[in-house]
Tab-separated table of C-alpha atoms and ligand atoms in Angstrom:
chain	number	residue	atom	x	y	z
A	1229	MET	CA	11.272	13.315	-45.375
A	1230	SER	CA	8.964	10.448	-46.184
A	1231	LEU	CA	10.018	6.879	-46.863
A	1232	ALA	CA	9.892	5.829	-50.506
A	1233	PRO	CA	8.005	2.701	-51.578
A	1234	GLY	CA	10.175	-0.365	-51.035
A	1235	ALA	CA	11.712	1.025	-47.836
A	1236	THR	CA	11.828	-1.284	-44.820
A	1237	ILE	CA	10.127	-0.674	-41.503
A	1238	GLY	CA	11.619	-2.541	-38.554
A	1239	ILE	CA	9.123	-3.701	-35.920
A	1240	LEU	CA	10.222	-4.734	-32.428
A	1241	GLY	CA	7.830	-7.427	-31.256
A	1242	GLY	CA	6.080	-10.021	-33.396
A	1243	GLY	CA	2.606	-10.448	-31.902
A	1244	GLN	CA	-0.757	-9.622	-33.446
A	1245	LEU	CA	-0.135	-5.889	-33.326
A	1246	GLY	CA	3.101	-6.346	-35.254
A	1247	ARG	CA	1.249	-8.598	-37.671
A	1248	MET	CA	-1.407	-5.989	-38.440
A	1249	LEU	CA	1.270	-3.274	-38.694
A	1250	SER	CA	3.122	-5.446	-41.231
A	1251	VAL	CA	0.000	-5.842	-43.342
A	1252	ALA	CA	-0.582	-2.084	-43.262
A	1253	ALA	CA	3.051	-1.446	-44.221
A	1254	SER	CA	2.820	-3.789	-47.179
A	1255	ARG	CA	-0.402	-2.123	-48.379
A	1256	LEU	CA	1.554	1.140	-48.535
A	1257	GLY	CA	4.330	-0.491	-50.542
A	1258	TYR	CA	6.790	-0.985	-47.680
A	1259	ARG	CA	8.572	-4.038	-46.396
A	1260	SER	CA	8.598	-4.972	-42.743
A	1261	HIS	CA	11.276	-6.691	-40.711
A	1262	VAL	CA	10.073	-8.186	-37.441
A	1263	TYR	CA	12.385	-8.672	-34.447
A	1264	GLU	CA	10.947	-11.195	-32.023
A	1265	PRO	CA	12.671	-13.738	-29.785
A	1266	GLY	CA	9.800	-16.200	-29.770
A	1267	ASP	CA	7.082	-17.445	-32.101
A	1268	ALA	CA	5.946	-14.510	-34.183
A	1269	PRO	CA	2.428	-14.263	-35.619
A	1270	ALA	CA	3.811	-11.193	-37.427
A	1271	ALA	CA	6.558	-13.149	-39.166
A	1272	ASP	CA	4.005	-14.912	-41.406
A	1273	VAL	CA	3.214	-11.628	-43.124
A	1274	ALA	CA	6.575	-9.827	-42.845
A	1275	HIS	CA	9.402	-9.589	-45.356
A	1276	ALA	CA	11.952	-10.716	-42.775
A	1277	HIS	CA	12.066	-12.051	-39.231
A	1278	THR	CA	15.042	-11.910	-36.887
A	1279	ARG	CA	14.494	-14.488	-34.175
A	1280	ALA	CA	16.844	-13.356	-31.445
A	1281	GLY	CA	16.756	-11.994	-27.911
A	1282	TYR	CA	16.979	-8.357	-26.830
A	1283	GLU	CA	20.395	-9.048	-25.285
A	1284	ASP	CA	21.824	-10.269	-28.610
A	1285	MET	CA	23.796	-7.187	-29.617
A	1286	ALA	CA	25.016	-8.606	-32.917
A	1287	ALA	CA	21.478	-9.475	-34.014
A	1288	LEU	CA	20.149	-6.080	-32.926
A	1289	ARG	CA	22.934	-4.320	-34.820
A	1290	ALA	CA	22.262	-6.301	-37.995
A	1291	PHE	CA	18.523	-5.638	-37.669
A	1292	ALA	CA	18.938	-1.888	-37.145
A	1293	GLY	CA	21.380	-1.698	-40.039
A	1294	SER	CA	18.932	-3.330	-42.439
A	1295	VAL	CA	15.883	-1.087	-41.867
A	1296	ASP	CA	14.998	2.558	-42.595
A	1297	VAL	CA	13.035	3.247	-39.429
A	1298	VAL	CA	12.239	1.240	-36.301
A	1299	THR	CA	8.931	1.097	-34.474
A	1300	PHE	CA	7.571	-1.286	-31.849
A	1301	GLU	CA	4.390	-3.078	-30.876
A	1302	PHE	CA	5.039	-3.304	-27.134
A	1303	GLU	CA	6.396	-0.849	-24.593
A	1304	ASN	CA	8.751	-3.038	-22.618
A	1305	VAL	CA	11.657	-3.031	-25.042
A	1306	PRO	CA	14.809	-3.104	-22.844
A	1307	ALA	CA	16.627	0.232	-22.645
A	1308	ASN	CA	20.031	-1.099	-23.750
A	1309	ALA	CA	18.499	-2.548	-26.926
A	1310	LEU	CA	16.971	0.852	-27.681
A	1311	ASP	CA	20.289	2.611	-27.119
A	1312	LEU	CA	22.009	0.345	-29.601
A	1313	ILE	CA	19.256	0.606	-32.216
A	1314	GLY	CA	18.857	4.359	-31.773
A	1315	ALA	CA	22.478	4.915	-32.836
A	1316	LEU	CA	21.816	3.171	-36.151
A	1317	ALA	CA	18.227	3.997	-37.152
A	1318	PRO	CA	15.496	6.451	-36.192
A	1319	ILE	CA	13.077	5.058	-33.583
A	1320	ARG	CA	9.465	6.222	-33.839
A	1321	PRO	CA	7.759	6.936	-31.487
A	1322	GLY	CA	10.817	8.132	-29.578
A	1323	VAL	CA	12.560	6.620	-26.619
A	1324	GLU	CA	11.098	9.197	-24.221
A	1325	ALA	CA	7.565	7.921	-24.789
A	1326	LEU	CA	8.729	4.403	-24.050
A	1327	ALA	CA	10.565	5.446	-20.891
A	1328	VAL	CA	7.486	7.301	-19.614
A	1329	SER	CA	5.073	4.450	-20.226
A	1330	GLN	CA	7.351	1.627	-19.012
A	1331	ASP	CA	7.014	2.771	-15.422
A	1332	ARG	CA	3.644	3.558	-13.865
A	1333	LEU	CA	5.205	5.996	-11.390
A	1334	THR	CA	6.976	7.987	-14.119
A	1335	GLU	CA	3.827	7.841	-16.261
A	1336	LYS	CA	1.491	9.134	-13.561
A	1337	THR	CA	3.970	11.848	-12.557
A	1338	PHE	CA	4.293	12.944	-16.205
A	1339	LEU	CA	0.513	13.042	-16.754
A	1340	GLU	CA	-0.082	14.927	-13.526
A	1341	GLY	CA	2.632	17.390	-14.569
A	1342	LEU	CA	0.623	18.110	-17.723
A	1343	GLY	CA	-2.305	19.075	-15.510
A	1344	LEU	CA	-4.342	15.990	-16.444
A	1345	GLY	CA	-6.547	14.081	-14.019
A	1346	VAL	CA	-5.027	10.822	-12.745
A	1347	ALA	CA	-5.948	8.485	-9.884
A	1348	PRO	CA	-4.290	9.580	-6.638
A	1349	PHE	CA	-1.075	7.568	-6.315
A	1350	ARG	CA	1.868	6.880	-4.013
A	1351	ASP	CA	5.264	5.286	-4.538
A	1352	ILE	CA	5.453	2.054	-2.490
A	1353	PRO	CA	9.040	1.033	-1.754
A	1354	ASP	CA	8.131	-0.996	1.372
A	1355	LEU	CA	5.298	-2.235	3.582
A	1356	ALA	CA	5.441	0.831	5.840
A	1357	ALA	CA	4.898	3.056	2.804
A	1358	LEU	CA	1.934	0.914	1.778
A	1359	ARG	CA	0.328	1.245	5.208
A	1360	ALA	CA	0.836	5.016	5.163
A	1361	ALA	CA	-0.531	5.263	1.606
A	1362	LEU	CA	-3.630	3.214	2.504
A	1363	ASP	CA	-4.163	5.598	5.385
A	1364	ALA	CA	-3.934	8.589	3.060
A	1365	LEU	CA	-5.848	7.260	0.024
A	1366	GLY	CA	-8.325	4.957	1.781
A	1367	THR	CA	-9.739	1.723	0.400
A	1368	PRO	CA	-10.522	0.187	-1.951
A	1369	ALA	CA	-7.192	0.862	-3.595
A	1370	ILE	CA	-5.110	-0.963	-6.177
A	1371	LEU	CA	-1.498	-1.985	-5.698
A	1372	LYS	CA	0.306	-2.296	-9.041
A	1373	THR	CA	3.820	-3.220	-10.052
A	1374	ARG	CA	5.547	-0.186	-11.543
A	1375	ARG	CA	6.840	-2.159	-14.498
A	1376	LEU	CA	5.779	-5.011	-16.784
A	1377	GLY	CA	2.081	-5.133	-15.912
A	1378	TYR	CA	-0.445	-5.771	-18.683
A	1379	ASP	CA	-3.962	-7.153	-19.053
A	1380	GLY	CA	-4.533	-6.706	-15.300
A	1381	LYS	CA	-1.430	-8.710	-14.375
A	1382	GLY	CA	0.794	-7.486	-11.548
A	1383	GLN	CA	-2.007	-5.775	-9.665
A	1384	VAL	CA	-4.080	-6.516	-6.589
A	1385	ARG	CA	-7.100	-4.770	-5.157
A	1386	ILE	CA	-6.931	-3.956	-1.446
A	1387	ASP	CA	-10.276	-3.686	0.348
A	1388	GLY	CA	-9.028	-2.818	3.829
A	1389	PRO	CA	-5.849	-2.061	5.805
A	1390	ALA	CA	-5.695	-5.650	7.098
A	1391	ALA	CA	-4.936	-6.879	3.586
A	1392	ALA	CA	-1.787	-4.748	3.260
A	1393	ARG	CA	0.766	-7.405	4.178
A	1394	ASP	CA	-0.594	-10.075	1.793
A	1395	ALA	CA	-0.977	-7.585	-1.039
A	1396	PHE	CA	2.585	-6.382	-0.584
A	1397	ALA	CA	3.828	-9.997	-0.619
A	1398	GLU	CA	2.071	-10.505	-3.972
A	1399	MET	CA	4.345	-7.897	-5.529
A	1400	ALA	CA	7.191	-10.379	-4.860
A	1401	GLY	CA	9.742	-7.659	-4.280
A	1402	ALA	CA	8.889	-5.670	-7.418
A	1403	ASP	CA	8.691	-1.858	-7.138
A	1404	ALA	CA	5.044	-0.848	-6.831
A	1405	ILE	CA	2.628	2.069	-6.655
A	1406	LEU	CA	-0.685	2.338	-4.860
A	1407	GLU	CA	-3.568	3.934	-6.735
A	1408	GLY	CA	-6.709	5.226	-5.134
A	1409	PHE	CA	-9.831	3.610	-6.558
A	1410	VAL	CA	-11.551	5.660	-9.249
A	1411	ALA	CA	-15.326	5.221	-9.105
A	1412	PHE	CA	-15.757	5.513	-12.841
A	1413	GLU	CA	-19.007	5.481	-14.816
A	1414	ARG	CA	-17.369	3.870	-17.828
A	1415	GLU	CA	-14.022	3.253	-19.445
A	1416	VAL	CA	-13.201	4.803	-22.791
A	1417	SER	CA	-10.059	5.184	-24.829
A	1418	VAL	CA	-8.931	7.536	-27.499
A	1419	ILE	CA	-6.521	6.443	-30.199
A	1420	ALA	CA	-4.521	9.422	-31.396
A	1421	ALA	CA	-1.817	9.905	-33.995
A	1422	ARG	CA	0.838	12.564	-34.472
A	1423	GLY	CA	3.000	13.058	-37.550
A	1424	PRO	CA	6.614	14.258	-37.683
A	1425	SER	CA	5.590	17.833	-38.380
A	1426	GLY	CA	3.279	17.910	-35.368
A	1427	GLU	CA	-0.190	17.375	-36.867
A	1428	VAL	CA	-2.549	15.370	-34.640
A	1429	VAL	CA	-5.501	13.214	-35.684
A	1430	CYS	CA	-7.754	11.473	-33.139
A	1431	PHE	CA	-10.140	8.620	-33.732
A	1432	ASP	CA	-13.536	8.798	-32.071
A	1433	PRO	CA	-13.367	7.555	-28.444
A	1434	GLY	CA	-14.506	3.958	-27.950
A	1435	GLU	CA	-16.113	2.492	-24.863
A	1436	ASN	CA	-14.248	-0.474	-23.398
A	1437	VAL	CA	-15.509	-3.389	-21.353
A	1438	HIS	CA	-12.944	-5.519	-19.524
A	1439	ALA	CA	-13.337	-8.892	-17.833
A	1440	GLY	CA	-10.629	-10.304	-15.602
A	1441	GLY	CA	-8.387	-7.390	-16.599
A	1442	ILE	CA	-8.600	-8.268	-20.308
A	1443	LEU	CA	-10.379	-6.139	-22.899
A	1444	ARG	CA	-13.541	-7.905	-24.121
A	1445	THR	CA	-15.276	-5.331	-26.312
A	1446	THR	CA	-14.898	-1.824	-27.654
A	1447	THR	CA	-18.012	-0.011	-28.862
A	1448	VAL	CA	-18.151	3.149	-30.972
A	1449	PRO	CA	-19.573	5.621	-30.517
A	1450	ALA	CA	-18.945	5.686	-26.761
A	1451	ILE	CA	-21.675	7.207	-24.619
A	1452	LEU	CA	-19.964	10.519	-23.962
A	1453	SER	CA	-21.066	14.154	-23.900
A	1454	ALA	CA	-19.808	16.430	-26.659
A	1455	SER	CA	-17.646	18.343	-24.189
A	1456	LEU	CA	-15.973	15.173	-22.840
A	1457	ARG	CA	-15.434	14.005	-26.416
A	1458	THR	CA	-13.571	17.248	-27.068
A	1459	ASP	CA	-11.676	16.950	-23.777
A	1460	ALA	CA	-10.506	13.461	-24.763
A	1461	ALA	CA	-9.066	14.699	-28.053
A	1462	LEU	CA	-7.482	17.766	-26.462
A	1463	LEU	CA	-5.807	15.833	-23.665
A	1464	ALA	CA	-4.493	13.232	-26.110
A	1465	GLY	CA	-3.022	16.070	-28.180
A	1466	ARG	CA	-1.364	17.527	-25.070
A	1467	ILE	CA	0.268	14.183	-24.280
A	1468	LEU	CA	1.502	13.648	-27.844
A	1469	ASN	CA	2.894	17.168	-28.147
A	1470	ALA	CA	4.655	17.004	-24.785
A	1471	LEU	CA	6.480	13.856	-25.925
A	1472	ASP	CA	7.163	15.190	-29.442
A	1473	TYR	CA	5.516	11.926	-30.385
A	1474	VAL	CA	5.435	10.333	-33.839
A	1475	GLY	CA	2.979	7.491	-34.348
A	1476	VAL	CA	-0.225	6.154	-32.819
A	1477	MET	CA	-0.889	6.135	-29.083
A	1478	GLY	CA	-3.694	4.561	-27.057
A	1479	VAL	CA	-4.926	6.677	-24.137
A	1480	GLU	CA	-7.129	4.818	-21.648
A	1481	LEU	CA	-9.541	6.998	-19.712
A	1482	PHE	CA	-12.010	6.690	-16.861
A	1483	VAL	CA	-15.186	8.732	-17.242
A	1484	THR	CA	-16.196	10.150	-13.861
A	1485	GLY	CA	-18.694	12.690	-12.572
A	1486	ASN	CA	-15.782	15.153	-12.469
A	1487	GLY	CA	-14.576	14.613	-16.007
A	1488	LEU	CA	-11.898	12.395	-17.521
A	1489	VAL	CA	-9.169	10.642	-15.546
A	1490	VAL	CA	-6.231	9.170	-17.481
A	1491	ASN	CA	-5.642	5.541	-16.525
A	1492	GLU	CA	-2.680	4.778	-18.730
A	1493	ILE	CA	-1.059	5.481	-22.059
A	1494	ALA	CA	0.264	2.912	-24.523
A	1495	PRO	CA	2.875	4.240	-26.963
A	1496	ARG	CA	1.693	1.997	-29.775
A	1497	VAL	CA	-1.339	0.768	-31.640
A	1498	HIS	CA	-3.863	-0.497	-29.136
A	1499	ASN	CA	-6.382	-3.318	-28.863
A	1500	SER	CA	-9.154	-0.779	-28.235
A	1501	GLY	CA	-8.395	0.749	-31.661
A	1502	HIS	CA	-9.089	-2.403	-33.689
A	1503	TRP	CA	-12.611	-1.145	-34.492
A	1504	THR	CA	-11.022	1.419	-36.840
A	1505	GLN	CA	-10.424	-1.409	-39.327
A	1506	LEU	CA	-14.153	-1.416	-40.057
A	1507	GLY	CA	-15.154	2.073	-38.942
A	1508	CYS	CA	-12.671	4.362	-40.709
A	1509	ALA	CA	-11.159	4.895	-44.141
A	1510	VAL	CA	-7.690	4.744	-42.579
A	1511	ASP	CA	-7.343	2.401	-39.588
A	1512	GLN	CA	-4.946	2.763	-36.650
A	1513	PHE	CA	-2.355	0.443	-38.213
A	1514	GLU	CA	-2.150	2.372	-41.468
A	1515	GLN	CA	-2.181	5.613	-39.480
A	1516	HIS	CA	0.812	4.454	-37.451
A	1517	ILE	CA	2.748	3.383	-40.542
A	1518	ARG	CA	1.915	6.697	-42.240
A	1519	ALA	CA	3.223	8.597	-39.227
A	1520	VAL	CA	6.485	6.668	-38.814
A	1521	ALA	CA	7.080	6.752	-42.590
A	1522	GLY	CA	6.501	10.508	-42.729
A	1523	LEU	CA	3.437	10.274	-44.982
A	1524	PRO	CA	0.474	12.608	-44.430
A	1525	LEU	CA	-1.844	11.297	-41.709
A	1526	GLY	CA	-5.058	9.757	-43.004
A	1527	ASP	CA	-8.686	10.630	-42.461
A	1528	GLY	CA	-9.656	9.191	-39.069
A	1529	ALA	CA	-13.333	10.124	-39.275
A	1530	ARG	CA	-15.693	7.339	-38.211
A	1531	HIS	CA	-18.210	6.337	-40.892
A	1532	ALA	CA	-19.988	3.480	-39.089
A	1533	ASP	CA	-21.039	2.308	-35.629
A	1534	VAL	CA	-18.912	-0.710	-34.710
A	1535	VAL	CA	-18.503	-3.241	-31.926
A	1536	MET	CA	-15.108	-4.929	-31.672
A	1537	GLU	CA	-15.087	-8.207	-29.766
A	1538	ASN	CA	-11.887	-10.012	-28.845
A	1539	LEU	CA	-11.765	-13.745	-29.486
A	1540	ILE	CA	-10.122	-15.041	-26.314
A	1541	GLY	CA	-9.482	-18.737	-25.677
A	1542	ASP	CA	-12.752	-20.680	-26.089
A	1543	ASP	CA	-14.401	-17.756	-27.890
A	1544	MET	CA	-12.904	-19.457	-30.940
A	1545	ASP	CA	-15.714	-22.040	-30.676
A	1546	ARG	CA	-18.062	-19.346	-32.016
A	1547	LEU	CA	-15.904	-18.682	-35.051
A	1548	PRO	CA	-18.274	-20.460	-37.497
A	1549	ASP	CA	-21.142	-18.187	-36.361
A	1550	HIS	CA	-19.018	-15.080	-36.849
A	1551	LEU	CA	-17.952	-16.205	-40.292
A	1552	ALA	CA	-21.552	-16.924	-41.311
A	1553	ALA	CA	-23.080	-13.690	-40.030
A	1554	PRO	CA	-23.438	-10.619	-42.267
A	1555	GLY	CA	-21.664	-7.364	-41.477
A	1556	ARG	CA	-18.783	-8.960	-39.573
A	1557	GLN	CA	-15.087	-8.710	-40.255
A	1558	VAL	CA	-13.021	-11.535	-38.754
A	1559	HIS	CA	-9.337	-11.105	-37.936
A	1560	LEU	CA	-7.327	-14.129	-36.795
A	1561	TYR	CA	-3.760	-13.920	-35.577
A	1562	GLY	CA	-2.511	-17.275	-36.852
A	1563	LYS	CA	-1.679	-18.623	-33.381
A	1564	ALA	CA	-1.486	-22.406	-33.526
A	1565	GLU	CA	-2.568	-23.182	-29.988
A	1566	THR	CA	-5.764	-21.894	-28.333
A	1567	ARG	CA	-5.241	-21.267	-24.617
A	1568	ALA	CA	-7.467	-19.792	-21.909
A	1569	GLY	CA	-6.928	-16.018	-21.743
A	1570	ARG	CA	-4.999	-15.931	-25.030
A	1571	LYS	CA	-6.082	-13.404	-27.657
A	1572	MET	CA	-6.624	-15.467	-30.803
A	1573	GLY	CA	-8.321	-12.868	-32.979
A	1574	HIS	CA	-11.114	-10.305	-32.989
A	1575	VAL	CA	-14.367	-9.609	-34.776
A	1576	ASN	CA	-15.501	-6.169	-35.909
A	1577	ARG	CA	-19.284	-6.001	-36.254
A	1578	LEU	CA	-21.324	-3.269	-37.889
A	1579	VAL	CA	-23.963	-2.231	-35.372
A	1580	GLY	CA	-27.481	-2.873	-36.565
A	1581	ARG	CA	-26.540	-5.840	-38.736
B	2367	AMP	P1	-4.587	-1.259	-15.951
B	2367	AMP	O1	-3.735	-2.476	-16.180
B	2367	AMP	O2	-3.921	-0.243	-15.091
B	2367	AMP	O3	-5.125	-0.693	-17.230
B	2367	AMP	O4	-5.860	-1.769	-15.138
B	2367	AMP	C1	-6.760	-2.743	-15.667
B	2367	AMP	C2	-8.175	-2.422	-15.284
B	2367	AMP	O5	-8.309	-2.360	-13.851
B	2367	AMP	C3	-8.653	-1.057	-15.757
B	2367	AMP	O6	-9.085	-1.114	-17.094
B	2367	AMP	C4	-9.776	-0.768	-14.768
B	2367	AMP	O7	-10.941	-1.499	-15.108
B	2367	AMP	C5	-9.236	-1.322	-13.481
B	2367	AMP	N1	-8.489	-0.276	-12.748
B	2367	AMP	C6	-7.168	-0.024	-12.842
B	2367	AMP	N2	-6.805	1.009	-12.053
B	2367	AMP	C7	-7.921	1.442	-11.418
B	2367	AMP	C8	-8.195	2.478	-10.483
B	2367	AMP	N3	-7.224	3.277	-9.994
B	2367	AMP	N4	-9.467	2.626	-10.066
B	2367	AMP	C9	-10.454	1.822	-10.535
B	2367	AMP	N5	-10.254	0.813	-11.424
B	2367	AMP	C10	-9.011	0.611	-11.870
């Protein structure tokens, strides 16, 4: 069953991803209803905005009752909110994908169970476990909180056993895992989509450059052999099928001498997929809306070489140059205040222009 024009898509989370999902929904004739406790860049372009917390059961009930399907732009939606919503409206992608990706230990265990390469990892309930894990995995290694980490937050690199105590203290009591260090050649990601009847479409892998844990640029095409390109699409398909997934997913990968290692999965549209707005007939946002609305998935073939650059904090000073240059597509998120480390927008640039 596909949603008819005029139907309403509920979006949990009102940041830039929700904003671009709302625009895509409206282009396909749908309305969007954004649920976001705080300021919501998405609310400017949505049909409705519920400004309420995830513990506000009455607001969640009213929201779920007023939409035809619910999706989300971030993976840390509290479980009790999902339970309540799920009883009233379909949630796409499903709750299982959220549960898997909310916890790094569950996520790594799931990926390993599919036979995919992941960094060696250990559960770290206490300092003794950390010492034992450092012994087993060696250094450098990375200690990460199991939950609520993003953009490099909640993680600390450990360069030798002597640093164990301080690193453990930095977790501030949060559950953690230790990951062995992957000596990768480059980081790539594949943005994949799956429809309700199981069809899968992958966008071309992009190469990602991070600074300070935050994505700076994505370049397509990535430098990647044909066989690794195929591997990336096949492994993304395996993940989506195993979760009976509906929607777009971002799969972050390390390219190593021994093939691809999955770093993490994001059960949503992904910053490293923004290049599709300039490089494909159907971008990741439209693809996600098509999937959750039950429409046929679009053509994800790449028709141009593109560099996506995030505009973070002071990068906004270069906005006039971006606007004046040919072959550039500027996306701004409508955030009033520019702050260091804050994603304010992005620029998609045609390579060679
Ligand atoms: P994450 O939040 O897990 O995506 O980590 C942020 C960034 O830290 C990644 O994009 C990598 O550049 C780096 N990183 C994370 N985990 C590892 C690892 N196990 N080995 C090497 N680099 C890593």
